[in-house]
């Protein structure tokens, strides 16, 4: 039996390279098949956009239609991680794509729930929703603050006008007071005239009262001898000239001294 020709080194290398290439091709085929099988297990993204009429309900697609608590929790976690790397004052279209991919990768590694979805599309939808809500809230707050500032400015502008109106009313009131004071002075002069006339009659009234008081203090024996004096007082009150009668000189001197002392 003839012996086999001895294989040279170069031939051996070529043979092994051919085998290696065959094995690599086989490995690539197996990987591709595994990838296809894996992709079939992932939940695909529906057509359209989440939250739109012609789109889909994200909570339902995530299988959490009966677990709102978990859906809200995942939404909060997505927002917190996203706002660490993204600008909350901009929508998802204006974000940096590199940062957006970083957030998706971190969330898929941190929370395996998102790994069951093709491309982790729920992360993209949740980030989009949270950024849009943040921008809308920012715009509402800015408009509200602008209106509040305008209201403050209008209030400051109306205060001087109110003060001017108040001062005008105060001036009108003071003018009316001056007019009233002039009327009061005029009426006061009339009262002064009346008081002056009353003061002229005051000595007569005092004299009459003193005469009445002295008549009460006079002893009874003198009271019997003083009928002309009572008639004189009555005559003065009635403004009728009394009839001339004899008067006791002693009583007249006492009465005169008493009235003179008080007048």
mmCIF file of C-alpha atoms in Angstrom:
data_model
loop_
_atom_site.group_PDB
_atom_site.id
_atom_site.type_symbol
_atom_site.label_atom_id
_atom_site.label_comp_id
_atom_site.label_asym_id
_atom_site.label_seq_id
_atom_site.Cartn_x
_atom_site.Cartn_y
_atom_site.Cartn_z
ATOM 1 C CA UNK A 1 0.000 0.000 0.000
ATOM 2 C CA UNK A 2 1.532 3.222 -1.099
ATOM 3 C CA UNK A 3 2.121 5.811 1.603
ATOM 4 C CA UNK A 4 0.235 9.118 1.586
ATOM 5 C CA UNK A 5 2.128 12.130 0.470
ATOM 6 C CA UNK A 6 3.312 14.225 3.329
ATOM 7 C CA UNK A 7 1.290 17.451 3.810
ATOM 8 C CA UNK A 8 3.339 20.503 3.744
ATOM 9 C CA UNK A 9 2.902 23.304 6.255
ATOM 10 C CA UNK A 10 1.405 25.694 3.754
ATOM 11 C CA UNK A 11 -1.162 23.161 2.705
ATOM 12 C CA UNK A 12 -2.089 22.528 6.317
ATOM 13 C CA UNK A 13 -2.602 26.211 6.929
ATOM 14 C CA UNK A 14 -4.872 26.515 3.947
ATOM 15 C CA UNK A 15 -6.885 23.517 5.078
ATOM 16 C CA UNK A 16 -7.328 24.885 8.599
ATOM 17 C CA UNK A 17 -8.296 28.322 7.323
ATOM 18 C CA UNK A 18 -10.956 26.742 5.155
ATOM 19 C CA UNK A 19 -12.318 24.827 8.130
ATOM 20 C CA UNK A 20 -12.257 27.991 10.260
ATOM 21 C CA UNK A 21 -14.144 29.937 7.663
ATOM 22 C CA UNK A 22 -16.722 27.181 7.489
ATOM 23 C CA UNK A 23 -17.094 27.182 11.246
ATOM 24 C CA UNK A 24 -17.411 30.967 11.366
ATOM 25 C CA UNK A 25 -20.143 30.852 8.785
ATOM 26 C CA UNK A 26 -21.915 28.194 10.783
ATOM 27 C CA UNK A 27 -21.625 30.339 13.938
ATOM 28 C CA UNK A 28 -23.000 33.375 12.145
ATOM 29 C CA UNK A 29 -25.957 31.349 10.904
ATOM 30 C CA UNK A 30 -26.702 30.114 14.410
ATOM 31 C CA UNK A 31 -26.507 33.636 15.819
ATOM 32 C CA UNK A 32 -28.854 34.942 13.192
ATOM 33 C CA UNK A 33 -31.340 32.188 13.913
ATOM 34 C CA UNK A 34 -31.120 32.896 17.634
ATOM 35 C CA UNK A 35 -31.667 36.572 17.007
ATOM 36 C CA UNK A 36 -34.761 35.872 14.966
ATOM 37 C CA UNK A 37 -36.141 33.634 17.674
ATOM 38 C CA UNK A 38 -35.391 36.265 20.312
ATOM 39 C CA UNK A 39 -36.999 39.037 18.284
ATOM 40 C CA UNK A 40 -40.151 36.983 17.941
ATOM 41 C CA UNK A 41 -40.424 36.855 21.721
ATOM 42 C CA UNK A 42 -40.099 40.651 22.141
ATOM 43 C CA UNK A 43 -43.242 42.741 22.112
ATOM 44 C CA UNK A 44 -43.251 44.753 18.889
ATOM 45 C CA UNK A 45 -44.167 48.428 18.717
ATOM 46 C CA UNK A 46 -47.639 49.010 17.239
ATOM 47 C CA UNK A 47 -48.234 51.339 14.340
ATOM 48 C CA UNK A 48 -48.913 55.004 15.021
ATOM 49 C CA UNK A 49 -48.040 57.068 18.076
ATOM 50 C CA UNK A 50 -48.941 56.513 21.699
ATOM 51 C CA UNK A 51 -51.858 58.615 22.920
ATOM 52 C CA UNK A 52 -53.093 59.541 19.442
ATOM 53 C CA UNK A 53 -56.482 58.648 18.003
ATOM 54 C CA UNK A 54 -54.880 56.656 15.186
ATOM 55 C CA UNK A 55 -52.195 55.259 17.503
ATOM 56 C CA UNK A 56 -52.199 52.981 20.535
ATOM 57 C CA UNK A 57 -52.719 52.985 24.281
ATOM 58 C CA UNK A 58 -49.277 52.631 25.851
ATOM 59 C CA UNK A 59 -50.545 51.306 29.175
ATOM 60 C CA UNK A 60 -52.482 48.578 27.386
ATOM 61 C CA UNK A 61 -49.585 47.678 25.076
ATOM 62 C CA UNK A 62 -47.314 47.350 28.115
ATOM 63 C CA UNK A 63 -49.831 44.879 29.570
ATOM 64 C CA UNK A 64 -50.543 47.126 32.558
ATOM 65 C CA UNK A 65 -54.149 48.089 31.818
ATOM 66 C CA UNK A 66 -55.125 46.457 35.131
ATOM 67 C CA UNK A 67 -52.068 47.658 37.045
ATOM 68 C CA UNK A 68 -52.170 51.443 36.963
ATOM 69 C CA UNK A 69 -49.953 51.695 40.035
ATOM 70 C CA UNK A 70 -47.008 50.006 38.296
ATOM 71 C CA UNK A 71 -47.556 51.966 35.106
ATOM 72 C CA UNK A 72 -47.431 55.262 37.029
ATOM 73 C CA UNK A 73 -44.372 54.087 38.964
ATOM 74 C CA UNK A 74 -42.470 53.249 35.766
ATOM 75 C CA UNK A 75 -43.487 56.605 34.334
ATOM 76 C CA UNK A 76 -42.110 58.424 37.398
ATOM 77 C CA UNK A 77 -38.837 56.469 37.277
ATOM 78 C CA UNK A 78 -38.444 57.247 33.601
ATOM 79 C CA UNK A 79 -38.997 60.950 34.263
ATOM 80 C CA UNK A 80 -36.482 61.095 37.124
ATOM 81 C CA UNK A 81 -33.709 59.356 35.158
ATOM 82 C CA UNK A 82 -34.469 61.276 31.975
ATOM 83 C CA UNK A 83 -34.330 64.682 33.652
ATOM 84 C CA UNK A 84 -30.807 63.887 34.895
ATOM 85 C CA UNK A 85 -29.488 63.843 31.332
ATOM 86 C CA UNK A 86 -32.085 65.765 29.302
ATOM 87 C CA UNK A 87 -33.354 69.351 29.313
ATOM 88 C CA UNK A 88 -36.882 69.417 30.828
ATOM 89 C CA UNK A 89 -37.644 72.743 29.092
ATOM 90 C CA UNK A 90 -37.426 71.146 25.618
ATOM 91 C CA UNK A 91 -39.493 68.521 23.829
ATOM 92 C CA UNK A 92 -38.011 65.192 22.767
ATOM 93 C CA UNK A 93 -37.382 66.448 19.223
ATOM 94 C CA UNK A 94 -34.986 69.104 20.528
ATOM 95 C CA UNK A 95 -33.028 66.734 22.789
ATOM 96 C CA UNK A 96 -29.547 65.418 22.071
ATOM 97 C CA UNK A 97 -29.885 61.962 20.469
ATOM 98 C CA UNK A 98 -26.747 60.670 22.185
ATOM 99 C CA UNK A 99 -28.079 61.549 25.616
ATOM 100 C CA UNK A 100 -31.452 60.073 24.710
ATOM 101 C CA UNK A 101 -29.876 56.726 23.756
ATOM 102 C CA UNK A 102 -27.883 56.757 27.006
ATOM 103 C CA UNK A 103 -31.055 57.175 29.054
ATOM 104 C CA UNK A 104 -32.749 54.302 27.201
ATOM 105 C CA UNK A 105 -29.770 52.004 27.790
ATOM 106 C CA UNK A 106 -29.599 52.862 31.505
ATOM 107 C CA UNK A 107 -33.313 52.281 32.022
ATOM 108 C CA UNK A 108 -33.304 48.939 30.180
ATOM 109 C CA UNK A 109 -30.404 47.726 32.318
ATOM 110 C CA UNK A 110 -31.812 49.159 35.537
ATOM 111 C CA UNK A 111 -35.368 47.917 35.035
ATOM 112 C CA UNK A 112 -35.573 44.600 33.079
ATOM 113 C CA UNK A 113 -39.276 45.120 32.486
ATOM 114 C CA UNK A 114 -38.423 47.392 29.539
ATOM 115 C CA UNK A 115 -36.180 44.720 27.965
ATOM 116 C CA UNK A 116 -39.198 42.704 26.881
ATOM 117 C CA UNK A 117 -40.188 45.360 24.369
ATOM 118 C CA UNK A 118 -38.638 45.722 20.942
ATOM 119 C CA UNK A 119 -36.091 48.515 21.082
ATOM 120 C CA UNK A 120 -37.430 49.527 24.489
ATOM 121 C CA UNK A 121 -40.027 51.707 22.772
ATOM 122 C CA UNK A 122 -42.075 52.322 25.971
ATOM 123 C CA UNK A 123 -39.090 54.240 27.357
ATOM 124 C CA UNK A 124 -39.150 56.551 24.347
ATOM 125 C CA UNK A 125 -42.898 57.091 24.667
ATOM 126 C CA UNK A 126 -42.744 57.777 28.412
ATOM 127 C CA UNK A 127 -39.862 60.222 28.018
ATOM 128 C CA UNK A 128 -41.750 61.977 25.225
ATOM 129 C CA UNK A 129 -44.873 62.286 27.372
ATOM 130 C CA UNK A 130 -43.008 63.558 30.451
ATOM 131 C CA UNK A 131 -41.028 66.146 28.488
ATOM 132 C CA UNK A 132 -44.172 67.427 26.771
ATOM 133 C CA UNK A 133 -45.968 67.763 30.114
ATOM 134 C CA UNK A 134 -42.978 69.604 31.564
ATOM 135 C CA UNK A 135 -42.890 72.072 28.663
ATOM 136 C CA UNK A 136 -46.656 72.675 28.848
ATOM 137 C CA UNK A 137 -46.507 73.313 32.588
ATOM 138 C CA UNK A 138 -43.598 75.701 32.118
ATOM 139 C CA UNK A 139 -45.550 77.707 29.531
ATOM 140 C CA UNK A 140 -48.635 77.863 31.765
ATOM 141 C CA UNK A 141 -46.600 79.094 34.725
ATOM 142 C CA UNK A 142 -44.843 81.698 32.590
ATOM 143 C CA UNK A 143 -48.154 83.044 31.260
ATOM 144 C CA UNK A 144 -49.659 83.096 34.740
ATOM 145 C CA UNK A 145 -46.682 85.020 36.101
ATOM 146 C CA UNK A 146 -46.884 87.529 33.235
ATOM 147 C CA UNK A 147 -50.552 88.159 34.029
ATOM 148 C CA UNK A 148 -49.742 88.543 37.721
ATOM 149 C CA UNK A 149 -47.018 91.075 36.878
ATOM 150 C CA UNK A 150 -49.421 93.075 34.692
ATOM 151 C CA UNK A 151 -51.951 93.034 37.512
ATOM 152 C CA UNK A 152 -49.351 94.392 39.938
ATOM 153 C CA UNK A 153 -48.393 97.135 37.467
ATOM 154 C CA UNK A 154 -52.023 98.134 36.948
ATOM 155 C CA UNK A 155 -52.564 98.265 40.699
ATOM 156 C CA UNK A 156 -49.565 100.592 41.115
ATOM 157 C CA UNK A 157 -50.819 102.863 38.333
ATOM 158 C CA UNK A 158 -54.331 103.113 39.763
ATOM 159 C CA UNK A 159 -53.149 104.072 43.256
ATOM 160 C CA UNK A 160 -52.043 107.644 42.311
ATOM 161 C CA UNK A 161 -55.337 108.215 40.520
ATOM 162 C CA UNK A 162 -57.215 107.033 43.596
ATOM 163 C CA UNK A 163 -55.127 109.341 45.788
ATOM 164 C CA UNK A 164 -55.839 112.273 43.473
ATOM 165 C CA UNK A 165 -59.543 111.551 43.675
ATOM 166 C CA UNK A 166 -59.288 111.300 47.451
ATOM 167 C CA UNK A 167 -57.410 114.609 47.653
ATOM 168 C CA UNK A 168 -59.991 116.244 45.407
ATOM 169 C CA UNK A 169 -62.781 115.024 47.645
ATOM 170 C CA UNK A 170 -60.847 116.270 50.670
ATOM 171 C CA UNK A 171 -60.445 119.721 49.099
ATOM 172 C CA UNK A 172 -64.130 119.875 48.238
ATOM 173 C CA UNK A 173 -64.983 118.863 51.778
ATOM 174 C CA UNK A 174 -62.680 121.525 53.251
ATOM 175 C CA UNK A 175 -64.215 124.173 50.962
ATOM 176 C CA UNK A 176 -67.680 123.196 52.124
ATOM 177 C CA UNK A 177 -66.462 123.407 55.724
ATOM 178 C CA UNK A 178 -65.211 126.940 55.104
ATOM 179 C CA UNK A 179 -68.581 127.912 53.671
ATOM 180 C CA UNK A 180 -70.305 126.393 56.687
ATOM 181 C CA UNK A 181 -67.958 128.231 59.033
ATOM 182 C CA UNK A 182 -68.855 131.528 57.349
ATOM 183 C CA UNK A 183 -72.538 130.772 57.895
ATOM 184 C CA UNK A 184 -71.821 129.872 61.499
ATOM 185 C CA UNK A 185 -70.036 133.183 62.085
ATOM 186 C CA UNK A 186 -72.983 135.088 60.692
ATOM 187 C CA UNK A 187 -75.432 133.196 62.866
ATOM 188 C CA UNK A 188 -73.069 133.549 65.795
ATOM 189 C CA UNK A 189 -73.249 137.334 65.558
ATOM 190 C CA UNK A 190 -77.004 137.051 65.758
ATOM 191 C CA UNK A 191 -76.645 134.867 68.826
ATOM 192 C CA UNK A 192 -74.225 137.402 70.241
ATOM 193 C CA UNK A 193 -76.823 140.095 69.774
ATOM 194 C CA UNK A 194 -79.369 137.942 71.547
ATOM 195 C CA UNK A 195 -76.941 137.137 74.332
ATOM 196 C CA UNK A 196 -76.160 140.840 74.618
ATOM 197 C CA UNK A 197 -79.805 141.695 75.029
ATOM 198 C CA UNK A 198 -80.136 138.914 77.540
ATOM 199 C CA UNK A 199 -77.171 140.283 79.460
ATOM 200 C CA UNK A 200 -78.902 143.660 79.636
ATOM 201 C CA UNK A 201 -81.897 142.055 81.299
ATOM 202 C CA UNK A 202 -79.729 139.950 83.593
ATOM 203 C CA UNK A 203 -79.296 142.659 86.352
ATOM 204 C CA UNK A 204 -83.043 143.146 86.526
ATOM 205 C CA UNK A 205 -83.624 139.411 86.894
ATOM 206 C CA UNK A 206 -80.911 139.166 89.557
ATOM 207 C CA UNK A 207 -82.403 142.106 91.411
ATOM 208 C CA UNK A 208 -85.819 140.478 91.369
ATOM 209 C CA UNK A 209 -84.432 137.160 92.653
ATOM 210 C CA UNK A 210 -82.471 138.899 95.399
ATOM 211 C CA UNK A 211 -85.532 140.803 96.453
ATOM 212 C CA UNK A 212 -87.458 137.534 96.666
ATOM 213 C CA UNK A 213 -84.692 135.928 98.735
ATOM 214 C CA UNK A 214 -84.469 138.903 101.117
ATOM 215 C CA UNK A 215 -88.218 138.899 101.572
ATOM 216 C CA UNK A 216 -88.099 135.270 102.742
ATOM 217 C CA UNK A 217 -85.288 136.013 105.243
ATOM 218 C CA UNK A 218 -87.082 139.075 106.774
ATOM 219 C CA UNK A 219 -88.773 138.400 110.183
ATOM 220 C CA UNK A 220 -92.496 137.860 110.318
ATOM 221 C CA UNK A 221 -93.203 141.253 111.957
ATOM 222 C CA UNK A 222 -91.461 143.017 109.120
ATOM 223 C CA UNK A 223 -93.299 140.826 106.598
ATOM 224 C CA UNK A 224 -96.620 142.250 107.876
ATOM 225 C CA UNK A 225 -95.411 145.773 107.304
ATOM 226 C CA UNK A 226 -94.141 145.033 103.777
ATOM 227 C CA UNK A 227 -97.255 144.613 101.618
ATOM 228 C CA UNK A 228 -96.224 147.590 99.442
ATOM 229 C CA UNK A 229 -92.862 145.836 98.633
ATOM 230 C CA UNK A 230 -94.589 142.671 97.402
ATOM 231 C CA UNK A 231 -96.867 144.795 95.339
ATOM 232 C CA UNK A 232 -93.865 146.589 93.887
ATOM 233 C CA UNK A 233 -92.188 143.225 92.943
ATOM 234 C CA UNK A 234 -95.366 141.985 91.362
ATOM 235 C CA UNK A 235 -95.669 145.236 89.563
ATOM 236 C CA UNK A 236 -92.136 144.877 88.196
ATOM 237 C CA UNK A 237 -92.841 141.323 86.989
ATOM 238 C CA UNK A 238 -96.066 142.404 85.330
ATOM 239 C CA UNK A 239 -94.424 145.607 84.053
ATOM 240 C CA UNK A 240 -97.256 147.664 85.606
ATOM 241 C CA UNK A 241 -96.429 150.865 87.376
ATOM 242 C CA UNK A 242 -97.145 150.345 91.111
ATOM 243 C CA UNK A 243 -99.402 152.684 93.073
ATOM 244 C CA UNK A 244 -97.536 155.036 95.448
ATOM 245 C CA UNK A 245 -97.793 153.832 99.003
ATOM 246 C CA UNK A 246 -96.015 154.376 102.245
ATOM 247 C CA UNK A 247 -92.992 152.231 102.752
ATOM 248 C CA UNK A 248 -91.216 151.436 105.997
ATOM 249 C CA UNK A 249 -87.839 153.182 105.743
ATOM 250 C CA UNK A 250 -86.128 150.499 107.792
ATOM 251 C CA UNK A 251 -87.100 147.694 105.457
ATOM 252 C CA UNK A 252 -86.136 149.692 102.361
ATOM 253 C CA UNK A 253 -82.666 150.335 103.679
ATOM 254 C CA UNK A 254 -82.106 146.650 104.423
ATOM 255 C CA UNK A 255 -83.346 145.574 101.003
ATOM 256 C CA UNK A 256 -81.200 148.131 99.265
ATOM 257 C CA UNK A 257 -78.082 147.046 101.084
ATOM 258 C CA UNK A 258 -78.762 143.378 100.426
ATOM 259 C CA UNK A 259 -79.342 143.824 96.688
ATOM 260 C CA UNK A 260 -76.374 146.139 96.445
ATOM 261 C CA UNK A 261 -74.152 143.523 97.994
ATOM 262 C CA UNK A 262 -75.074 140.896 95.378
ATOM 263 C CA UNK A 263 -75.279 143.169 92.350
#
